[in-house]
PDB file of C-alpha atoms in Angstrom:
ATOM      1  CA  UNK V 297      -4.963  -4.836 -20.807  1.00 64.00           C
ATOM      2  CA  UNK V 298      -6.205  -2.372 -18.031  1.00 67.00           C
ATOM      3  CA  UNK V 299      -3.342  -0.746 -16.015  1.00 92.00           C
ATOM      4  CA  UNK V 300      -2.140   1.997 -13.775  1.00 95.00           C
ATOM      5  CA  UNK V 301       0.594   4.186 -14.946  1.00 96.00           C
ATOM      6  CA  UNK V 302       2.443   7.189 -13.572  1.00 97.00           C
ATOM      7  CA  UNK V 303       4.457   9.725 -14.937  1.00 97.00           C
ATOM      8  CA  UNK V 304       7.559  10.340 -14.771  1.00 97.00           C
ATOM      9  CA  UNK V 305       9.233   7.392 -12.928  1.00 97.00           C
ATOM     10  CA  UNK V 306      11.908   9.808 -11.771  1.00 97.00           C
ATOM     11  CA  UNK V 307      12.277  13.435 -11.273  1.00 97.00           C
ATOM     12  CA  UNK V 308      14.960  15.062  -9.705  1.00 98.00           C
ATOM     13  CA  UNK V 309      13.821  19.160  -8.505  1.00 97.00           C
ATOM     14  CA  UNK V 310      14.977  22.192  -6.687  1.00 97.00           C
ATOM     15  CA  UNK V 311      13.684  23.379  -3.644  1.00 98.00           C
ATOM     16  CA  UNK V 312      10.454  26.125  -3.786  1.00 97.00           C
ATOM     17  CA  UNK V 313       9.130  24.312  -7.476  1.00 97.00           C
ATOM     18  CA  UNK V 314       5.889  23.206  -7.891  1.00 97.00           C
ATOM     19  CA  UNK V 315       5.665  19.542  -9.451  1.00 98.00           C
ATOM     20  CA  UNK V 316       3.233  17.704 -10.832  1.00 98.00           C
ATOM     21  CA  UNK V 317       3.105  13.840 -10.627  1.00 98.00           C
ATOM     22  CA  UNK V 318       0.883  11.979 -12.946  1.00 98.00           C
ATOM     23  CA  UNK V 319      -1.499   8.938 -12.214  1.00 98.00           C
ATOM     24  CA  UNK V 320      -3.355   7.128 -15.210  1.00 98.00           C
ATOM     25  CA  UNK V 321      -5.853   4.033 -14.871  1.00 96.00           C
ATOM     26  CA  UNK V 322      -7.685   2.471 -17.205  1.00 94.00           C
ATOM     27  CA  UNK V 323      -9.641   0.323 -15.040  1.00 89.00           C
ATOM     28  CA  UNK V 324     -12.558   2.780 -14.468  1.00 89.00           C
ATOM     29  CA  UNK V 325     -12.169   2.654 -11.208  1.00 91.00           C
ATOM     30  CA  UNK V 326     -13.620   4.586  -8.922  1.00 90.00           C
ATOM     31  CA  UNK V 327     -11.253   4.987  -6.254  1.00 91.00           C
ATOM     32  CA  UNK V 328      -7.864   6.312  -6.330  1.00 94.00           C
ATOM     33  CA  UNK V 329      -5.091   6.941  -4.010  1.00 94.00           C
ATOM     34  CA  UNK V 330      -1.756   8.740  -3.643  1.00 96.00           C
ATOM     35  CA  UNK V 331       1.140   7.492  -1.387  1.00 96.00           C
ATOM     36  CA  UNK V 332       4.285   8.167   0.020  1.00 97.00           C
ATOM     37  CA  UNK V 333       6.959   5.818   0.530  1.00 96.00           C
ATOM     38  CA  UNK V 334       9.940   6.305   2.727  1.00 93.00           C
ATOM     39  CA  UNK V 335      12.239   3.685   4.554  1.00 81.00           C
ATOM     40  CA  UNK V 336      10.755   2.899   7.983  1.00 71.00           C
ATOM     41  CA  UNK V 337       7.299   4.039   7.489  1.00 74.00           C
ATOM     42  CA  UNK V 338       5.242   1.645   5.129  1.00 85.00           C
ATOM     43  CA  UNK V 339       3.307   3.416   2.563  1.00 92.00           C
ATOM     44  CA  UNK V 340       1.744   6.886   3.982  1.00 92.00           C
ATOM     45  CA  UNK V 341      -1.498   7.824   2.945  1.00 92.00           C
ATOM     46  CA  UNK V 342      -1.520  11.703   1.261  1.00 95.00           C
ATOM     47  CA  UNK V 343      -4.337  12.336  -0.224  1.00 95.00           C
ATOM     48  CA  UNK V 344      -7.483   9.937  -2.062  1.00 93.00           C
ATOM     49  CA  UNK V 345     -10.695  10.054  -4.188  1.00 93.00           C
ATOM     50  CA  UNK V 346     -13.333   8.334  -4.665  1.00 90.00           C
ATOM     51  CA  UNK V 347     -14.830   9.832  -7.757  1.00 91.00           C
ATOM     52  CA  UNK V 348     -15.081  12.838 -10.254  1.00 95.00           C
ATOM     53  CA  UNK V 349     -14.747  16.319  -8.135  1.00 95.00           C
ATOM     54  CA  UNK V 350     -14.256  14.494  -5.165  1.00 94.00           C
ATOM     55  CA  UNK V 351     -10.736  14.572  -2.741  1.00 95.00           C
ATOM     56  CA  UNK V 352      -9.975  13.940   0.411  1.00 93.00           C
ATOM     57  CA  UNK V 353      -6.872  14.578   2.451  1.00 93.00           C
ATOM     58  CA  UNK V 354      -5.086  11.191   4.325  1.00 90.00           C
ATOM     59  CA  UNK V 355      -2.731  11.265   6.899  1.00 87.00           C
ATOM     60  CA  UNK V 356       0.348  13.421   5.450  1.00 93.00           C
ATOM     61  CA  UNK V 357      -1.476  15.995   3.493  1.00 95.00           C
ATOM     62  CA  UNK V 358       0.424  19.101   4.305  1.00 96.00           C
ATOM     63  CA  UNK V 359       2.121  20.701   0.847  1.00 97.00           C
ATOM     64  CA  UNK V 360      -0.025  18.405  -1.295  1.00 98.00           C
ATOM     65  CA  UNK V 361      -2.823  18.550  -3.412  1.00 97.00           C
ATOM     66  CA  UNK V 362      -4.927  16.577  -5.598  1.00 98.00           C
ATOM     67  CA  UNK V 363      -7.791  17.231  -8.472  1.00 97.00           C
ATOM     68  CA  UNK V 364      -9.743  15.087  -9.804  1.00 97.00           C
ATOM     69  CA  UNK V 365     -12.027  15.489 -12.995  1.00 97.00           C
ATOM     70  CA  UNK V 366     -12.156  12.457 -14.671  1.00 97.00           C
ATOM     71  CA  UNK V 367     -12.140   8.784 -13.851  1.00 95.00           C
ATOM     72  CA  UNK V 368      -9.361   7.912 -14.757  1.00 96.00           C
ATOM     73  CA  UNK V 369      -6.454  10.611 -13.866  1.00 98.00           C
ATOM     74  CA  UNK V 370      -5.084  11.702 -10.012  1.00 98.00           C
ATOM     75  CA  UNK V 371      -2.791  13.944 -10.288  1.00 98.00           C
ATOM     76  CA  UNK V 372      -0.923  14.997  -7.643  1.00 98.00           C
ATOM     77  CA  UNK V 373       0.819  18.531  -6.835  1.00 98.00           C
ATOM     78  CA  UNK V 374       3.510  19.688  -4.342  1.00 97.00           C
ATOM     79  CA  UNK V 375       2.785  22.953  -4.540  1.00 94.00           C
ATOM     80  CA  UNK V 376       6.286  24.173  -3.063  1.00 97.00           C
ATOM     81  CA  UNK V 377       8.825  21.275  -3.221  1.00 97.00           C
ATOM     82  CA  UNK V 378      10.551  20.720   0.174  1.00 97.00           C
ATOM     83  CA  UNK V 379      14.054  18.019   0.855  1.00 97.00           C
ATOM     84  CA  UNK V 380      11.457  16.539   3.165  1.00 96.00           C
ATOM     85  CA  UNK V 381       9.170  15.723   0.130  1.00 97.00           C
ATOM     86  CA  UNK V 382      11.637  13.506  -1.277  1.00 97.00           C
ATOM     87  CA  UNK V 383      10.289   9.991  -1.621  1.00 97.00           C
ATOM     88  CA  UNK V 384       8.962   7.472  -3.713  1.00 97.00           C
ATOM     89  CA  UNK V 385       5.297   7.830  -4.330  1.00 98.00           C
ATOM     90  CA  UNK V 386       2.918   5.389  -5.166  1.00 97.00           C
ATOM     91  CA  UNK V 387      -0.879   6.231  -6.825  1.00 97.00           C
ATOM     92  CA  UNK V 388      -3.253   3.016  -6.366  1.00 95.00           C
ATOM     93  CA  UNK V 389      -6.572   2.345  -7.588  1.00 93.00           C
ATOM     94  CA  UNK V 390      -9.308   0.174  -6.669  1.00 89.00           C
ATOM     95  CA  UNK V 391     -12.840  -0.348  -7.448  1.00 82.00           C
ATOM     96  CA  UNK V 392     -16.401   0.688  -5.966  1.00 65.00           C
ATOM     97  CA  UNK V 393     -16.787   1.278  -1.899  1.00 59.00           C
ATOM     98  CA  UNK V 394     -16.694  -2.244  -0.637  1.00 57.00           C
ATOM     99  CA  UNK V 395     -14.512  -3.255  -3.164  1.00 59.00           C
ATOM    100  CA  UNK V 396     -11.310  -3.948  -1.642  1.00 72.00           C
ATOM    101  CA  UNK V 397      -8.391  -4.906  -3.894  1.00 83.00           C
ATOM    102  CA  UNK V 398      -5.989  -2.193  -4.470  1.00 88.00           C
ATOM    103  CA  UNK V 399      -4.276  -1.753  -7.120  1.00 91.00           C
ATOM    104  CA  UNK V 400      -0.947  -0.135  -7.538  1.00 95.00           C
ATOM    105  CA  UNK V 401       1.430   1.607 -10.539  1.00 96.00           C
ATOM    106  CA  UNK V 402       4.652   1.554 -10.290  1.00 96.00           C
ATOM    107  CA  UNK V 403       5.982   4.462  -8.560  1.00 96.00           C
ATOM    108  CA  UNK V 404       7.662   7.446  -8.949  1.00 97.00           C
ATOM    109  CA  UNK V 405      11.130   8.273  -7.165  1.00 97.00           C
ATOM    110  CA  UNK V 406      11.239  12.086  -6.522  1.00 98.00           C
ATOM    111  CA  UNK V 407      14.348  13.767  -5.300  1.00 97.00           C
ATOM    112  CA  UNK V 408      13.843  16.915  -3.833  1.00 97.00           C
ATOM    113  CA  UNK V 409      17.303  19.136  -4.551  1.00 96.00           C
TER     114      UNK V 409
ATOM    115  CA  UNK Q 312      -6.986   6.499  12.196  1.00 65.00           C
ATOM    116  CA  UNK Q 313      -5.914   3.081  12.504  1.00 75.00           C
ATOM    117  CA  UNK Q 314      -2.364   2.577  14.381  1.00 87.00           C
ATOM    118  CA  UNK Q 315      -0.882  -0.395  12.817  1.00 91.00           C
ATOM    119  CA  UNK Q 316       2.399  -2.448  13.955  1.00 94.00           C
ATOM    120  CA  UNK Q 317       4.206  -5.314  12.165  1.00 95.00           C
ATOM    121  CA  UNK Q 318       6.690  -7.465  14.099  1.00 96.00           C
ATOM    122  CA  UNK Q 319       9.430  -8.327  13.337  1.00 97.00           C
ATOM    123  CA  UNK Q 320      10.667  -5.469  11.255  1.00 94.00           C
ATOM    124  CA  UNK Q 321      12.920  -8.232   9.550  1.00 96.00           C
ATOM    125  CA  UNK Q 322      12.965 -11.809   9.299  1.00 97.00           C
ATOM    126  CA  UNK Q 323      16.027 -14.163   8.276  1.00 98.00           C
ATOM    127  CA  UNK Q 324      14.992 -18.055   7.443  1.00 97.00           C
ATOM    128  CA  UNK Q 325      16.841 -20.575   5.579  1.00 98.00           C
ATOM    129  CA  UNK Q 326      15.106 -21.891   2.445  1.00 97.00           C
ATOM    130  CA  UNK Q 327      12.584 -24.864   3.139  1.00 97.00           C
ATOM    131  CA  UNK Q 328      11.602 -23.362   6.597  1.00 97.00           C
ATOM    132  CA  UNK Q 329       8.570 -21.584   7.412  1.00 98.00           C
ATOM    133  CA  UNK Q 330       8.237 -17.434   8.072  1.00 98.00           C
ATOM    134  CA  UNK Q 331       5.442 -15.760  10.529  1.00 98.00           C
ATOM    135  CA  UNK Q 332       4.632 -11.743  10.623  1.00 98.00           C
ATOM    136  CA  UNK Q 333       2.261 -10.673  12.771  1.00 98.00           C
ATOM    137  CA  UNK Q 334      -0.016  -7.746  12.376  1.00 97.00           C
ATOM    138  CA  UNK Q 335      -1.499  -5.805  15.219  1.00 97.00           C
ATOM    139  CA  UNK Q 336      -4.197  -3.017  14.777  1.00 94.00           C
ATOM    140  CA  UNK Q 337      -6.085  -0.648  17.478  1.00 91.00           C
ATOM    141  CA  UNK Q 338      -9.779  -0.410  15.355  1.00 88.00           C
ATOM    142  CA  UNK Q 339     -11.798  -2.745  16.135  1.00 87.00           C
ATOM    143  CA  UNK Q 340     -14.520  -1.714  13.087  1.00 85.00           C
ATOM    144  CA  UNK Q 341     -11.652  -3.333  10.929  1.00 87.00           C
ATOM    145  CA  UNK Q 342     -13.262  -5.698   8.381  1.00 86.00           C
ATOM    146  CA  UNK Q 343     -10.838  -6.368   5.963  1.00 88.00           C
ATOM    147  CA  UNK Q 344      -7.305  -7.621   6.300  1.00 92.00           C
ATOM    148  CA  UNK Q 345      -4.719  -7.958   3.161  1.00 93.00           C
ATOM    149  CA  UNK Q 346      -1.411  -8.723   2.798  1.00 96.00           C
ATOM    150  CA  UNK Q 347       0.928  -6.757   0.394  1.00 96.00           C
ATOM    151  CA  UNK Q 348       4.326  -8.341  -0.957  1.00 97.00           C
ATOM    152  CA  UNK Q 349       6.896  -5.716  -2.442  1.00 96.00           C
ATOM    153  CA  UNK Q 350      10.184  -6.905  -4.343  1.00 95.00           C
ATOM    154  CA  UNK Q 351      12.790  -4.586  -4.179  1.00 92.00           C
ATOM    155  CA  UNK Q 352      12.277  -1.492  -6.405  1.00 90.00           C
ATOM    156  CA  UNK Q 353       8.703  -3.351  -7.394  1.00 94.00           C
ATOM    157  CA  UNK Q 354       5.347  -2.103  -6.959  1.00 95.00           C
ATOM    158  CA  UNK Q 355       2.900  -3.460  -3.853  1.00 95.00           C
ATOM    159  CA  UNK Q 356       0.988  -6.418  -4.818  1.00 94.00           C
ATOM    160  CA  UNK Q 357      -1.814  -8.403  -3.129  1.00 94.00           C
ATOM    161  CA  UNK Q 358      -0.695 -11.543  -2.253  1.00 96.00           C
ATOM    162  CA  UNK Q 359      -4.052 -12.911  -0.082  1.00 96.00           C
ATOM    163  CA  UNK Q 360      -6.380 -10.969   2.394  1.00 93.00           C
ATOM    164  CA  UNK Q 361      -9.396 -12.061   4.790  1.00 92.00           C
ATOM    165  CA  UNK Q 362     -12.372 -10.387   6.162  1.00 86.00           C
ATOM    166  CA  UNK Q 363     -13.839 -10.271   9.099  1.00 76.00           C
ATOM    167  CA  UNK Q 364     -16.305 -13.291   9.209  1.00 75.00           C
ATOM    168  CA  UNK Q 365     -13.201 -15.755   8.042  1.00 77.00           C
ATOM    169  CA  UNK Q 366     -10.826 -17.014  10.835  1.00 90.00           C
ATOM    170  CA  UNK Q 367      -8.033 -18.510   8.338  1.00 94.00           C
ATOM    171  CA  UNK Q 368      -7.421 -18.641   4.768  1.00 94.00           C
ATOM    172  CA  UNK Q 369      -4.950 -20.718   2.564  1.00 96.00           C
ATOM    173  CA  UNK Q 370      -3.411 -20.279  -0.581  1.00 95.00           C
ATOM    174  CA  UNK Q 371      -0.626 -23.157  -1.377  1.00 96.00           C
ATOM    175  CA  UNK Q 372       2.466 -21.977   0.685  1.00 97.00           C
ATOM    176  CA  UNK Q 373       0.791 -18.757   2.346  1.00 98.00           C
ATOM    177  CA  UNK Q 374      -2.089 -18.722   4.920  1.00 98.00           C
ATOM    178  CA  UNK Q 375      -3.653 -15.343   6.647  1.00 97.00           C
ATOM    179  CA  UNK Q 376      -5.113 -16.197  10.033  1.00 97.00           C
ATOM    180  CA  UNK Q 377      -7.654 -13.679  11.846  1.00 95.00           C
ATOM    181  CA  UNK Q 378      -7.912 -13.127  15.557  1.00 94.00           C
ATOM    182  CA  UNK Q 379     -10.385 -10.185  15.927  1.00 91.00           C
ATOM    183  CA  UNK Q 380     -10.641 -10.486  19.767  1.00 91.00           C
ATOM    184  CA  UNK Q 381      -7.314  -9.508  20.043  1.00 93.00           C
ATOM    185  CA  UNK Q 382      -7.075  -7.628  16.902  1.00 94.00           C
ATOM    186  CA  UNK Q 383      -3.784  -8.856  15.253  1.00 95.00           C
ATOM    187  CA  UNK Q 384      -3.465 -10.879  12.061  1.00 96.00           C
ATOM    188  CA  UNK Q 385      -0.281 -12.853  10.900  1.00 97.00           C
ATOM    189  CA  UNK Q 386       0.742 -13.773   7.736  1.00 98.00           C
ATOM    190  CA  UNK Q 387       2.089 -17.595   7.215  1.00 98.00           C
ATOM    191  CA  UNK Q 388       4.575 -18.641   4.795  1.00 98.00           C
ATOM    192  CA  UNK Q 389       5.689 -22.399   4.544  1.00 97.00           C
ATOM    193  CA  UNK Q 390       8.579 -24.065   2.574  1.00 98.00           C
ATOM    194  CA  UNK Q 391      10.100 -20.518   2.133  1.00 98.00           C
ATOM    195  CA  UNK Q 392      11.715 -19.922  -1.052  1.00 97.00           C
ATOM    196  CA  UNK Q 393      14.999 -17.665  -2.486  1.00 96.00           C
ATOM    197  CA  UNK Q 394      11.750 -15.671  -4.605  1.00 96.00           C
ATOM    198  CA  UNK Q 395       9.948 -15.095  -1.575  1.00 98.00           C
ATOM    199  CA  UNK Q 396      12.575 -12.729   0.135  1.00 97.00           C
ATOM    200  CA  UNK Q 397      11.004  -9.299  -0.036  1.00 97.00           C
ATOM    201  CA  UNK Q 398       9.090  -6.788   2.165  1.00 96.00           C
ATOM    202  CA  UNK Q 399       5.548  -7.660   3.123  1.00 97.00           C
ATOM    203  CA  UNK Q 400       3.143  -4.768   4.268  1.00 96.00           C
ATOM    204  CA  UNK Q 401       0.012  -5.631   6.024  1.00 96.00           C
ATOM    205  CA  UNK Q 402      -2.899  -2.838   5.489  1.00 92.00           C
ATOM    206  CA  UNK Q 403      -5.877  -3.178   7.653  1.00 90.00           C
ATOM    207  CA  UNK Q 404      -8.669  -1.248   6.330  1.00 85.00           C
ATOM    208  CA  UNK Q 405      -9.921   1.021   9.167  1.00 72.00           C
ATOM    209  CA  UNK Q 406     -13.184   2.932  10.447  1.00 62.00           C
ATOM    210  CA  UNK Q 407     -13.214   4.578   7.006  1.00 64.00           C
ATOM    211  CA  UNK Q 408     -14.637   1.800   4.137  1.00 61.00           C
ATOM    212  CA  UNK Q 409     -11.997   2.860   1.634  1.00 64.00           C
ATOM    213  CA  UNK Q 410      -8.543   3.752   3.575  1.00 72.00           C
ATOM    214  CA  UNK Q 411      -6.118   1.488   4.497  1.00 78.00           C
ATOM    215  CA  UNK Q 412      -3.261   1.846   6.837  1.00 84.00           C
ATOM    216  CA  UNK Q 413      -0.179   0.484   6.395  1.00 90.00           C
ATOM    217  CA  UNK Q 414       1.991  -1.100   8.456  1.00 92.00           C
ATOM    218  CA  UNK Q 415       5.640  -0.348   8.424  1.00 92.00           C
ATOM    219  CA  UNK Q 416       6.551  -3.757   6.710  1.00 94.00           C
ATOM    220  CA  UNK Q 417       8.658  -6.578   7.397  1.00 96.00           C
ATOM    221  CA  UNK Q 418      11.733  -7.651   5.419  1.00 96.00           C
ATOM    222  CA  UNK Q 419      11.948 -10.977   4.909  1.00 98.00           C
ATOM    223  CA  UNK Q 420      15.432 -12.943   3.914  1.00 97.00           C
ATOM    224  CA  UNK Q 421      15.689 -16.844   2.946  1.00 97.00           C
ATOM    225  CA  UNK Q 422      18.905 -18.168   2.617  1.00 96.00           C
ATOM    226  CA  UNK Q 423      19.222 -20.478   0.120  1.00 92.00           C
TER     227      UNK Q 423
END
């Protein structure tokens, strides 16, 4: 069955490391999204694509980054882990522009040390 | 972007009765209105939407109704259940086709 997976569910890190957070789907979809999610603010929007070589930054972009050249992988980069950075983060996918369904894995809980 | 508010921030019902959330958003190019559903340490998942040309949708025990005039959309839940406690996130999708902006959810109890 088509899915979204990220890697690793949990990662604990020190302060000034650069991490990498995987995001896999294997629904060819052309849209994919990375977000942040901390207690009294939803889900926060970091950074998003909409197809190969293509990124955009959302809302809380700062100390981020995303590439994407394939289809089906997002990954996303802190370049210099911060305490503020720790969260849970959440990659979703979803299909064409006007296709509206979003599709999410199932997280990963970062501690920043 | 879109700024997005969900009342109340948490909801306590006994089983059997019915729960409300309202959704309020500020753009009114908004076209597409979903509610999300998250059980604790879960991912997000769709649990019924509506677009813009729709005033009200059902789905057995949950309903979405639209007002665009006043931009706010609720979600309804009837004959609440133990499995329905969770946090519901509504996510109108703004000026841009493809974001989505999240409200800051609503925690919902039943009491069985």
């Amino acid at each position: 069955d088509a899915e979204i997976t990220q890697s690793p569910r949990h990662k604990i890190t020190e302060t000034g490391r650069q991490v990498t957070l995987a995001c896999h789907q294997t629904w060819n979809h052309n849209n994919m999204f990375w977000y942040r999610q901390d207690l009294g603010h939803g889900l926060r929007l970091i950074h998003y694509s909409y197809g190969v070589q293509d990124t955009n930054k959302g809302e809380v972009s700062d100390g981020y980054s995303v590439s994407r050249s394939n289809t089906e992988d997002l990954p996303l980069t802190l370049e210099s882990a911060a305490s503020s950075q720790t969260s849970v983060y959440f990659c979703a996918s979803s299909e064409l522009a006007g296709s509206d369904t979003q599709y999410f894995g199932p997280g990963t809980r970062l501690t920043v040390l | 972007g879109e700024n997005v508010e969900q009342h109340p921030s948490t909801l306590s019902v006994q089983e059997g009765d019915s729960a409300v959330i309202k959704c309020t958003y500020s753009d009114s190019a908004s076209n597409y209105f979903p509610w999300y559903k998250q059980e604790l340490g879960k991912r997000p998942q769709l649990i019924i939407d509506i677009r813009s040309n729709v005033g009200e949708k059902k789905d057995q025990r949950i309903a979405v109704t639209l007002n665009k005039t006043a931009k706010h959309f609720s979600l309804h839940i009837t004959e609440t259940q133990p499995e329905d406690s969770a946090v519901y996130f509504c996510a109108p999708r703004g000026y841009n086709f493809n974001k989505f902006y999240f409200g800051s959810g609503t925690k919902l109890n039943v009491k069985p």
